Coordinates of C-alpha atoms in Angstrom, one line a residue:
Chain A
M1 CA 34.2 13.8 4.6
T2 CA 37.5 15.0 3.3
D3 CA 37.6 16.0 -0.3
T4 CA 40.5 14.2 -1.9
A5 CA 39.6 14.4 -5.5
A6 CA 41.6 17.1 -7.3
P7 CA 39.4 19.8 -8.7
V8 CA 39.1 19.9 -12.5
S9 CA 40.6 23.0 -13.8
P10 CA 38.1 24.9 -16.0
G11 CA 40.8 26.2 -18.3
M12 CA 41.8 22.9 -19.7
S13 CA 42.1 23.1 -23.5
P14 CA 39.8 20.8 -25.6
G15 CA 42.7 19.6 -27.6
T16 CA 43.9 17.3 -24.9
Y17 CA 40.9 15.0 -25.3
P18 CA 40.7 12.4 -28.1
T19 CA 38.5 13.4 -31.0
R20 CA 37.9 9.9 -32.2
W21 CA 35.8 7.2 -30.5
K22 CA 34.7 3.8 -31.6
R23 CA 31.7 1.9 -30.2
P24 CA 33.0 -1.2 -28.4
P25 CA 32.0 -4.5 -30.1
Q26 CA 28.6 -5.5 -28.8
M27 CA 28.4 -9.3 -28.7
I28 CA 31.5 -11.0 -30.0
K29 CA 34.8 -9.5 -28.8
S30 CA 37.1 -11.4 -31.1
R31 CA 37.4 -10.2 -34.7
F32 CA 38.1 -13.7 -36.0
W33 CA 34.9 -15.1 -34.7
R34 CA 32.9 -12.2 -35.9
Y35 CA 33.9 -12.8 -39.5
A36 CA 33.9 -16.7 -39.1
L37 CA 30.3 -16.7 -37.9
A38 CA 29.1 -14.4 -40.6
I39 CA 30.7 -16.4 -43.4
G40 CA 29.6 -19.7 -41.8
A41 CA 26.0 -18.5 -41.7
L42 CA 26.1 -17.4 -45.3
V43 CA 27.5 -20.8 -46.5
W44 CA 24.9 -22.7 -44.5
L45 CA 22.1 -20.6 -46.1
V46 CA 23.4 -21.3 -49.6
L47 CA 23.7 -25.0 -48.9
A48 CA 20.2 -25.1 -47.3
L49 CA 18.6 -23.3 -50.3
G50 CA 20.3 -25.9 -52.6
T51 CA 18.4 -28.8 -50.9
I52 CA 14.9 -27.4 -51.5
E53 CA 13.3 -29.3 -54.4
V54 CA 10.8 -27.2 -56.4
N55 CA 8.4 -28.9 -58.8
W56 CA 8.0 -26.0 -61.3
Q57 CA 5.3 -27.8 -63.2
R58 CA 3.2 -28.1 -60.0
V59 CA 3.8 -24.4 -59.4
M60 CA 2.5 -23.5 -62.8
V61 CA -0.8 -25.5 -62.1
G62 CA -1.0 -23.9 -58.7
M63 CA -0.6 -20.4 -60.1
E64 CA -3.7 -20.9 -62.1
R65 CA -5.6 -22.1 -59.1
G66 CA -4.2 -19.2 -57.1
Q67 CA -5.4 -16.9 -59.8
R68 CA -8.9 -18.2 -59.5
F69 CA -8.7 -17.9 -55.7
I70 CA -7.7 -14.3 -56.0
A71 CA -10.4 -13.6 -58.6
G72 CA -13.0 -15.1 -56.2
F73 CA -11.6 -12.9 -53.5
L74 CA -12.0 -9.8 -55.7
Q75 CA -15.6 -10.8 -56.5
P76 CA -16.8 -12.2 -53.3
D77 CA -20.2 -13.9 -53.3
F78 CA -22.0 -13.2 -50.0
T79 CA -25.5 -14.3 -51.2
T80 CA -25.4 -17.8 -52.6
R81 CA -24.2 -19.4 -49.3
W82 CA -25.4 -16.7 -47.0
R83 CA -27.3 -19.1 -44.8
D84 CA -24.2 -21.2 -44.2
I85 CA -22.1 -18.1 -43.7
S86 CA -24.4 -16.5 -41.2
T87 CA -24.8 -19.7 -39.2
G88 CA -21.1 -20.2 -39.1
L89 CA -20.5 -16.6 -38.2
I90 CA -23.0 -16.7 -35.3
E91 CA -21.5 -20.0 -34.1
S92 CA -18.0 -18.5 -34.2
L93 CA -19.0 -15.3 -32.4
T94 CA -20.8 -17.3 -29.7
M95 CA -17.8 -19.6 -29.3
T96 CA -15.4 -16.6 -29.1
L97 CA -17.3 -14.7 -26.5
T98 CA -18.2 -17.6 -24.2
S99 CA -14.7 -19.1 -24.4
T100 CA -13.1 -15.7 -23.7
V101 CA -15.3 -15.0 -20.7
V102 CA -15.0 -18.5 -19.2
G103 CA -11.3 -18.6 -20.0
V104 CA -10.6 -15.2 -18.4
L105 CA -12.6 -16.1 -15.3
I106 CA -10.6 -19.3 -14.8
S107 CA -7.3 -17.7 -15.6
I108 CA -7.6 -15.0 -12.9
P109 CA -7.1 -17.3 -9.9
I110 CA -4.5 -19.2 -11.9
G111 CA -2.6 -16.0 -12.8
I112 CA -2.7 -14.8 -9.2
G113 CA -1.4 -18.2 -8.1
A114 CA 1.4 -18.1 -10.6
A115 CA 2.7 -14.7 -9.4
R116 CA 5.7 -15.3 -7.1
N117 CA 5.2 -12.2 -5.0
V118 CA 1.7 -13.2 -3.7
A119 CA 1.5 -17.0 -3.9
P120 CA 3.2 -19.6 -1.7
R121 CA 5.8 -21.8 -3.4
W122 CA 3.7 -24.9 -4.0
I123 CA 0.7 -23.1 -5.4
Y124 CA 3.1 -21.2 -7.6
A125 CA 4.5 -24.4 -9.0
I126 CA 1.1 -25.9 -9.7
C127 CA -0.2 -22.8 -11.5
R128 CA 2.9 -22.4 -13.5
G129 CA 2.5 -26.0 -14.5
I130 CA -1.1 -25.5 -15.7
I131 CA 0.0 -22.4 -17.7
A132 CA 3.0 -24.3 -19.2
V133 CA 0.7 -27.2 -20.4
S134 CA -1.8 -24.8 -21.9
R135 CA 0.8 -22.9 -23.7
A136 CA 2.8 -25.9 -24.9
L137 CA -0.2 -27.5 -26.8
Q138 CA -1.0 -25.7 -30.0
E139 CA -4.7 -24.8 -30.6
I140 CA -5.1 -27.2 -33.6
I141 CA -3.8 -30.2 -31.7
V142 CA -6.1 -29.4 -28.7
A143 CA -9.0 -28.9 -31.2
I144 CA -8.3 -32.3 -32.8
F145 CA -8.3 -33.9 -29.4
F146 CA -11.5 -32.3 -28.2
V147 CA -13.2 -33.1 -31.6
A148 CA -12.2 -36.7 -31.0
L149 CA -13.6 -36.5 -27.5
F150 CA -16.8 -34.6 -28.0
G151 CA -17.6 -34.9 -31.7
F152 CA -17.7 -32.3 -34.4
G153 CA -19.1 -28.9 -33.6
A154 CA -18.9 -25.7 -31.6
F155 CA -18.5 -27.3 -28.2
A156 CA -15.1 -28.7 -29.0
G157 CA -14.2 -25.3 -30.3
F158 CA -15.4 -23.6 -27.1
L159 CA -13.3 -26.0 -25.0
T160 CA -10.2 -25.5 -27.2
L161 CA -10.3 -21.7 -27.1
T162 CA -11.0 -21.7 -23.3
F163 CA -8.0 -23.9 -22.8
A164 CA -5.8 -21.7 -24.9
T165 CA -7.1 -18.5 -23.1
I166 CA -6.1 -19.9 -19.7
G167 CA -2.5 -20.2 -20.7
F168 CA -2.3 -16.8 -22.4
I169 CA -4.1 -14.6 -19.8
G170 CA -2.7 -16.6 -16.9
K171 CA 0.9 -16.1 -17.9
L172 CA 0.6 -12.4 -18.8
L173 CA -1.5 -11.6 -15.7
A174 CA 1.1 -13.4 -13.5
E175 CA 3.9 -11.4 -15.0
D176 CA 1.9 -8.2 -14.6
I177 CA 1.3 -9.0 -10.9
E178 CA 5.0 -9.6 -10.4
D179 CA 5.8 -6.2 -11.9
I180 CA 3.5 -4.2 -9.6
D181 CA 4.7 -1.3 -7.4
E182 CA 5.6 -3.3 -4.2
S183 CA 5.4 -0.3 -2.0
Q184 CA 1.6 0.0 -2.5
A185 CA 1.3 -3.7 -1.5
E186 CA 3.6 -3.1 1.5
A187 CA 1.4 -0.2 2.7
I188 CA -1.7 -2.3 2.5
R189 CA 0.0 -5.2 4.2
A190 CA 1.1 -2.8 7.0
T191 CA -2.6 -2.0 7.8
G192 CA -3.2 -5.5 8.9
A193 CA -5.1 -6.5 5.8
S194 CA -5.7 -10.2 5.0
W195 CA -4.5 -11.8 1.8
F196 CA -7.8 -11.4 0.0
Q197 CA -7.9 -7.7 1.0
L198 CA -4.4 -7.3 -0.2
I199 CA -5.3 -8.7 -3.6
N200 CA -8.5 -6.5 -3.8
Y201 CA -6.9 -3.3 -2.6
A202 CA -3.3 -3.3 -3.7
I203 CA -3.0 -5.8 -6.6
Q204 CA -6.4 -5.4 -8.5
P205 CA -6.2 -1.6 -9.0
Q206 CA -2.7 -1.9 -10.4
V207 CA -3.4 -4.7 -12.9
M208 CA -7.0 -4.2 -13.8
P209 CA -6.5 -1.9 -16.9
R210 CA -4.0 -4.4 -18.3
L211 CA -6.2 -7.3 -17.6
I212 CA -9.1 -5.7 -19.5
G213 CA -6.8 -4.9 -22.3
L214 CA -5.5 -8.4 -22.5
S215 CA -9.0 -9.9 -22.4
L216 CA -10.0 -7.7 -25.3
Y217 CA -6.9 -8.7 -27.2
R218 CA -7.6 -12.4 -26.4
L219 CA -11.2 -11.9 -27.7
D220 CA -9.9 -11.1 -31.2
I221 CA -7.3 -13.8 -31.1
N222 CA -10.0 -16.2 -30.2
F223 CA -12.1 -15.1 -33.1
R224 CA -9.3 -15.6 -35.6
E225 CA -8.4 -19.0 -34.0
S226 CA -12.1 -20.0 -34.3
A227 CA -11.7 -19.7 -38.1
V228 CA -8.6 -22.0 -38.0
I229 CA -9.8 -24.7 -35.6
G230 CA -13.1 -24.9 -37.6
I231 CA -11.0 -26.5 -40.4
V232 CA -10.3 -29.5 -38.1
G233 CA -13.9 -29.9 -37.3
A234 CA -14.5 -27.6 -34.3
G235 CA -17.4 -25.7 -35.9
G236 CA -17.9 -22.0 -36.6
I237 CA -16.9 -19.9 -39.5
G238 CA -13.8 -22.1 -40.0
A239 CA -16.1 -25.0 -40.9
T240 CA -18.0 -22.8 -43.4
L241 CA -14.7 -21.7 -44.9
N242 CA -13.5 -25.3 -45.2
T243 CA -16.6 -26.4 -46.9
A244 CA -16.4 -23.5 -49.4
L245 CA -12.8 -24.4 -50.2
N246 CA -13.6 -28.1 -50.6
R247 CA -16.3 -27.2 -53.1
Y248 CA -13.9 -24.9 -55.0
E249 CA -16.3 -22.0 -54.3
Y250 CA -13.6 -19.4 -54.0
D251 CA -16.1 -16.5 -54.3
S252 CA -17.9 -17.7 -51.1
A253 CA -14.5 -18.4 -49.4
G254 CA -13.5 -14.9 -50.3
A255 CA -16.7 -13.5 -48.7
V256 CA -15.9 -15.5 -45.5
L257 CA -12.3 -14.2 -45.4
L258 CA -13.5 -10.6 -45.9
I259 CA -16.0 -10.9 -43.1
I260 CA -13.2 -12.3 -40.8
I261 CA -10.9 -9.4 -41.7
A262 CA -13.7 -6.8 -41.1
I263 CA -14.6 -8.3 -37.7
V264 CA -10.9 -8.4 -36.6
M265 CA -10.5 -4.8 -37.7
I266 CA -13.6 -3.6 -35.8
S267 CA -12.4 -5.4 -32.7
E268 CA -8.9 -4.0 -33.1
Y269 CA -10.2 -0.4 -33.2
S270 CA -12.8 -0.8 -30.5
S271 CA -10.3 -2.5 -28.1
G272 CA -7.8 0.3 -28.6
Y273 CA -10.5 2.8 -27.7
L274 CA -11.6 0.8 -24.7
R275 CA -8.1 0.3 -23.4
R276 CA -7.5 4.1 -23.4
W277 CA -10.8 4.6 -21.6
V278 CA -9.9 2.2 -18.7
Q279 CA -6.5 3.6 -18.0
Chain B
M1 CA 4.9 2.0 24.8
L2 CA 7.3 0.4 22.4
S3 CA 10.4 -1.5 23.6
V4 CA 13.0 -2.9 21.2
D5 CA 15.5 -5.2 22.8
K6 CA 18.7 -6.5 21.3
L7 CA 17.3 -6.4 17.8
T8 CA 19.5 -7.9 15.1
K9 CA 18.8 -8.4 11.4
V10 CA 21.0 -10.4 9.1
Y11 CA 19.8 -10.5 5.5
K12 CA 20.0 -13.7 3.5
T13 CA 23.0 -12.2 1.6
G14 CA 24.8 -12.1 4.9
D15 CA 24.6 -8.4 5.2
K16 CA 24.2 -7.4 8.8
A17 CA 21.7 -4.5 8.7
L18 CA 21.1 -4.2 12.5
T19 CA 23.3 -5.2 15.5
D20 CA 22.0 -5.2 19.0
V21 CA 19.6 -2.3 18.7
S22 CA 17.8 -1.5 22.0
F23 CA 15.6 1.4 23.0
T24 CA 12.2 2.2 24.4
V25 CA 9.7 4.8 23.3
P26 CA 7.2 6.0 26.0
K27 CA 3.7 7.2 25.2
G28 CA 3.6 10.5 23.4
Q29 CA 7.3 10.6 22.4
V30 CA 8.4 11.5 18.9
V31 CA 11.7 9.9 18.1
G32 CA 13.8 11.0 15.1
L33 CA 15.8 8.2 13.7
I34 CA 18.8 9.6 11.8
G35 CA 21.8 8.1 10.0
P36 CA 23.4 7.9 6.6
S37 CA 21.8 5.9 3.8
G38 CA 22.3 2.2 4.4
A39 CA 22.6 2.6 8.2
G40 CA 19.5 0.4 8.7
K41 CA 16.9 3.0 9.5
S42 CA 14.3 1.5 7.1
T43 CA 15.1 -2.1 8.2
L44 CA 14.7 -1.1 11.8
I45 CA 11.2 0.4 11.5
R46 CA 10.1 -2.5 9.2
C47 CA 11.3 -4.9 11.9
V48 CA 8.8 -3.3 14.3
N49 CA 5.7 -4.3 12.3
R50 CA 7.6 -7.3 10.8
L51 CA 7.4 -6.2 7.2
V52 CA 11.0 -7.4 7.6
E53 CA 11.5 -10.4 9.8
P54 CA 14.1 -9.7 12.6
T55 CA 16.8 -12.3 13.0
E56 CA 17.2 -12.0 16.8
G57 CA 15.8 -9.9 19.6
T58 CA 12.3 -8.8 20.6
V59 CA 9.9 -6.0 19.8
R60 CA 7.2 -5.3 22.4
L61 CA 4.2 -3.0 21.9
N62 CA 2.4 -2.5 25.2
D63 CA 3.7 -5.9 26.5
L64 CA 2.7 -7.8 23.3
D65 CA 5.7 -9.5 21.9
I66 CA 5.4 -8.8 18.2
T67 CA 8.3 -11.0 17.2
R68 CA 6.6 -14.2 18.4
L69 CA 3.2 -13.7 16.8
R70 CA 1.7 -16.1 14.2
A71 CA 0.3 -14.8 11.0
G72 CA -3.3 -14.0 12.2
E73 CA -2.1 -12.4 15.4
L74 CA 0.5 -10.4 13.5
R75 CA -2.3 -9.0 11.3
R76 CA -4.2 -7.9 14.4
A77 CA -1.0 -6.3 15.9
R78 CA -0.3 -4.5 12.6
R79 CA -3.6 -2.7 12.6
R80 CA -2.5 -0.9 15.8
I81 CA 0.7 0.3 14.1
G82 CA 0.2 3.1 11.5
M83 CA 2.9 3.5 8.9
I84 CA 3.7 6.4 6.7
F85 CA 5.9 5.9 3.7
Q86 CA 8.6 7.7 1.7
E87 CA 6.9 7.7 -1.7
Y88 CA 3.5 8.0 -0.1
A89 CA 2.7 4.4 -1.2
L90 CA -0.9 5.2 -1.9
V91 CA -2.8 2.9 -4.2
E92 CA -2.7 5.3 -7.1
R93 CA -5.8 4.1 -9.0
L94 CA -8.0 4.1 -5.9
T95 CA -9.8 7.3 -4.7
V96 CA -8.5 9.3 -1.7
M97 CA -11.4 8.0 0.4
E98 CA -10.6 4.4 -0.5
N99 CA -7.0 4.9 0.4
V100 CA -8.0 6.4 3.8
L101 CA -10.5 3.6 4.4
S102 CA -7.9 1.0 3.6
G103 CA -6.6 1.8 7.1
R104 CA -9.6 -0.1 8.4
L105 CA -8.9 -3.3 6.4
G106 CA -7.6 -5.1 9.5
Y107 CA -10.9 -4.4 11.3
V108 CA -13.5 -5.3 8.7
P109 CA -14.3 -8.7 7.1
F110 CA -13.4 -9.2 3.4
W111 CA -16.9 -8.8 2.0
R112 CA -17.3 -5.4 3.6
S113 CA -14.0 -4.1 2.2
F114 CA -14.7 -5.7 -1.2
T115 CA -18.1 -4.0 -1.6
R116 CA -16.6 -0.8 0.0
R117 CA -19.4 -0.9 2.7
F118 CA -17.4 0.2 5.7
P119 CA -19.2 0.8 9.0
G120 CA -20.6 4.3 9.4
E121 CA -18.2 5.3 12.2
D122 CA -15.2 4.3 10.0
I123 CA -16.5 6.6 7.2
A124 CA -17.1 9.4 9.6
K125 CA -13.6 9.0 11.0
A126 CA -12.2 9.1 7.5
F127 CA -14.0 12.3 6.7
R128 CA -12.9 13.8 10.0
L129 CA -9.2 12.9 9.3
L130 CA -9.4 14.2 5.7
D131 CA -10.7 17.5 7.2
R132 CA -7.9 17.4 9.8
V133 CA -5.2 17.1 7.0
G134 CA -7.0 19.7 4.9
L135 CA -8.2 17.5 2.1
S136 CA -12.0 17.2 2.6
A137 CA -12.6 18.6 -0.9
H138 CA -10.6 15.9 -2.5
A139 CA -12.2 12.8 -1.0
D140 CA -13.5 11.4 -4.4
K141 CA -10.4 12.2 -6.5
R142 CA -8.1 9.5 -7.6
A143 CA -4.9 9.4 -5.5
D144 CA -2.7 10.0 -8.6
A145 CA -4.5 13.3 -9.3
L146 CA -2.9 14.9 -6.1
S147 CA 0.4 16.7 -5.6
G148 CA 3.2 15.2 -3.5
G149 CA 2.3 17.1 -0.4
Q150 CA -1.4 16.2 -0.7
R151 CA -0.6 12.6 -1.3
Q152 CA 1.5 12.4 1.9
R153 CA -1.4 14.0 3.8
V154 CA -3.6 11.1 2.5
G155 CA -0.9 8.7 3.7
I156 CA -1.0 10.3 7.2
A157 CA -4.8 10.1 7.2
R158 CA -4.6 6.4 6.2
A159 CA -2.2 5.6 9.1
L160 CA -4.4 7.5 11.6
E161 CA -7.6 5.7 10.3
Q162 CA -6.1 2.6 11.8
D163 CA -6.5 4.0 15.4
P164 CA -2.8 3.4 15.9
E165 CA -0.9 3.0 19.2
L166 CA 2.3 3.7 17.4
L167 CA 3.3 5.5 14.2
L168 CA 6.2 4.4 12.0
V169 CA 7.2 7.0 9.6
D170 CA 9.7 6.2 6.9
E171 CA 11.4 9.2 5.3
P172 CA 8.1 11.2 5.1
T173 CA 9.8 14.2 3.4
A174 CA 12.3 12.6 1.0
S175 CA 10.3 13.4 -2.1
L176 CA 9.0 16.8 -1.1
D177 CA 10.3 20.3 -1.4
P178 CA 11.7 22.0 1.7
K179 CA 8.6 24.0 2.5
T180 CA 6.2 21.1 2.1
S181 CA 8.6 18.9 4.1
R182 CA 8.3 21.3 7.0
Q183 CA 4.5 21.4 6.7
I184 CA 4.3 17.6 6.7
M185 CA 6.6 17.2 9.6
R186 CA 4.7 19.8 11.5
L187 CA 1.4 18.0 10.8
I188 CA 2.7 14.6 11.9
V189 CA 4.2 16.0 15.1
E190 CA 1.1 18.1 15.9
I191 CA -1.1 15.0 15.5
C192 CA 1.2 12.9 17.7
R193 CA 1.0 15.7 20.4
E194 CA -2.8 15.9 20.2
S195 CA -3.4 12.2 21.0
G196 CA -0.2 11.3 22.8
L197 CA 0.8 9.0 20.0
P198 CA 4.4 7.8 20.0
A199 CA 6.2 7.9 16.7
I200 CA 9.5 6.8 15.2
I201 CA 10.4 9.0 12.2
N202 CA 13.1 7.9 9.9
I203 CA 14.6 11.0 8.5
H204 CA 17.9 11.9 6.9
D205 CA 17.4 15.6 7.2
V206 CA 19.2 16.4 10.4
V207 CA 17.9 19.9 10.7
L208 CA 14.3 18.8 10.4
A209 CA 14.8 16.0 12.8
Q210 CA 16.3 18.3 15.4
Q211 CA 13.5 20.8 14.9
F212 CA 10.6 18.4 15.3
A213 CA 11.7 15.4 17.3
D214 CA 11.8 15.2 21.2
R215 CA 14.5 12.6 21.0
I216 CA 17.1 11.6 18.4
I217 CA 18.5 8.1 17.9
G218 CA 21.5 8.0 15.6
L219 CA 22.2 4.8 13.7
Q220 CA 25.6 4.1 12.0
A221 CA 26.2 0.8 10.2
G222 CA 23.3 -0.9 12.1
R223 CA 24.3 0.2 15.6
V224 CA 22.9 2.9 17.9
V225 CA 25.7 5.5 18.2
F226 CA 23.6 8.3 19.8
D227 CA 20.4 8.3 21.9
G228 CA 19.4 11.5 23.6
P229 CA 17.5 14.7 23.4
A230 CA 17.5 16.7 20.2
T231 CA 19.6 19.4 21.9
G232 CA 22.4 16.9 22.5
L233 CA 23.1 16.6 18.8
T234 CA 26.4 18.3 18.7
E235 CA 28.9 18.7 15.8
A236 CA 30.9 15.9 17.3
V237 CA 28.0 13.5 17.5
L238 CA 26.9 14.4 13.9
T239 CA 30.4 13.8 12.7
Q240 CA 30.4 10.4 14.4
I241 CA 27.1 9.5 12.6
Y242 CA 27.7 10.9 9.2
G243 CA 31.4 11.7 9.0
E244 CA 33.0 15.1 8.4
E245 CA 30.6 17.8 7.0
D246 CA 30.1 21.5 7.4
W247 CA 27.2 21.3 9.9
T248 CA 27.1 25.0 10.7
A249 CA 26.6 26.0 7.1
M250 CA 23.9 23.5 6.7
R251 CA 22.0 24.7 9.7
Q252 CA 22.4 28.3 8.5
A253 CA 20.9 27.4 5.1
A254 CA 17.9 25.7 6.8
A255 CA 17.4 28.7 9.1
E256 CA 17.4 31.0 6.1
D257 CA 14.8 28.8 4.4
E258 CA 12.6 29.0 7.3
A259 CA 13.0 32.8 7.8
A260 CA 12.0 33.2 4.1
E261 CA 9.0 31.1 4.7
A262 CA 8.0 33.0 7.8
E263 CA 8.4 36.3 5.9
Q264 CA 6.2 34.9 3.1
R265 CA 3.5 34.0 5.6
D266 CA 3.6 37.5 7.1
E267 CA 3.4 39.0 3.6
A268 CA 0.4 36.8 2.9
K269 CA -1.3 37.9 6.1
K270 CA -0.6 41.6 5.3
M271 CA -2.2 41.0 1.8
M272 CA -5.2 39.4 3.4
R273 CA -5.6 42.3 5.8
A274 CA -5.2 44.8 3.0
L275 CA -8.0 43.1 1.1

């Protein structure tokens, strides 16, 4: 190769280079549109705020009720309704664990099917479809549907959470599989391995730690969700919470909320620890 | 014996990676495939085991036309072709032993590989190969706990575990230091000599190629521009493949490297004797 570039002379004085530099505009090149958009957004915000109607009298009444709620929260009553609380809690924990296990088991084949690099086109389309449906429907709507179908109680909650888990784990697992190091898969393919062997030897070792991490994460999401869907009749600690609120027993409600917070924190710390351990 | 006939590969983007590539590799021959980046070396060896589908032409391994095989037959053909990769391509989270045993995947049913219950002779073979590449002490370590040179040795053992009739080697030394590179090349070539195994080695280090290969094939923009013994690789030929460069200086540097290495070995021997 012939070297045509002129050599840079080392004695060049620093004075010949500019000393000022401005970062080029990031998103909008034209100065006019930059200002116009900012002013427009501000005007829109002011107008939008003007349309909100606030009933100050209602707020005053609500303040008082809020105060009682906070007072109940500060003096939680675990004992009076302990029987209800413990039944609800056990129901919720059962619902959470079973739905996470079943949901993860179902979402593994769906997640693999939804990964473009290991699944044929038509399977990919079907699996992505299932994931899209599961993610599009909000838990509460699904819970209302299942409660209508199977009646009040934990079974409806179990189905709801399983359904939601499939969309969540399926999507994230599929994305993780699409992000793997392809050279490892290529090497396994080159040995004459079958598709199942490829999944077992090249894909599984690469995605397993993340799958475990996601499952643990979903476990605590499911627990929190079980409190929410209980309010629409799907059983568990949510139902207990709802009953307490309806009876204006804010001290019992406070106890329920504190228990939920404690369990979520425990699962948060233990899942962090487990995730580090599986790496 | 491998014979490649009029092989052409056009990628979907319209890039012509290979044009009318033909050559045959007899049993026991080690071929160095050289050429600048983007000349089609990787594509060529991947067309042999159809990790890349060739557009036209045929690839025959011992009279089996690989280009015409269906999926199941292709898997059976692939298990007779060992492959060694540039970045080792070990499954990092599996143990060294699992990586070596994965060379048997084409031979065992799924449940056996899933439960890691490989036949006794496969396991014995794996231990023997690990011993051959000098890693018997590391069998139960995870692959990502090894150094680059060690990982490539595992890669070699995995390829040999397949009982291959042909070795495809893709830039085996690209991520290794000069000394380790030479050791790895020496190991691959020794193993090929021991069992009369033919090999195609993609390598962009001309000096290494010349030192270790029996025969050199030079690719330039997807065409074979040189095919002959390693001694026939003159300045003129190299210039034709790579363009102008100071080949003499490059060879000299490599020779110095090697002399230093030999000196180091002698020193080590002296030390051992002194002890």
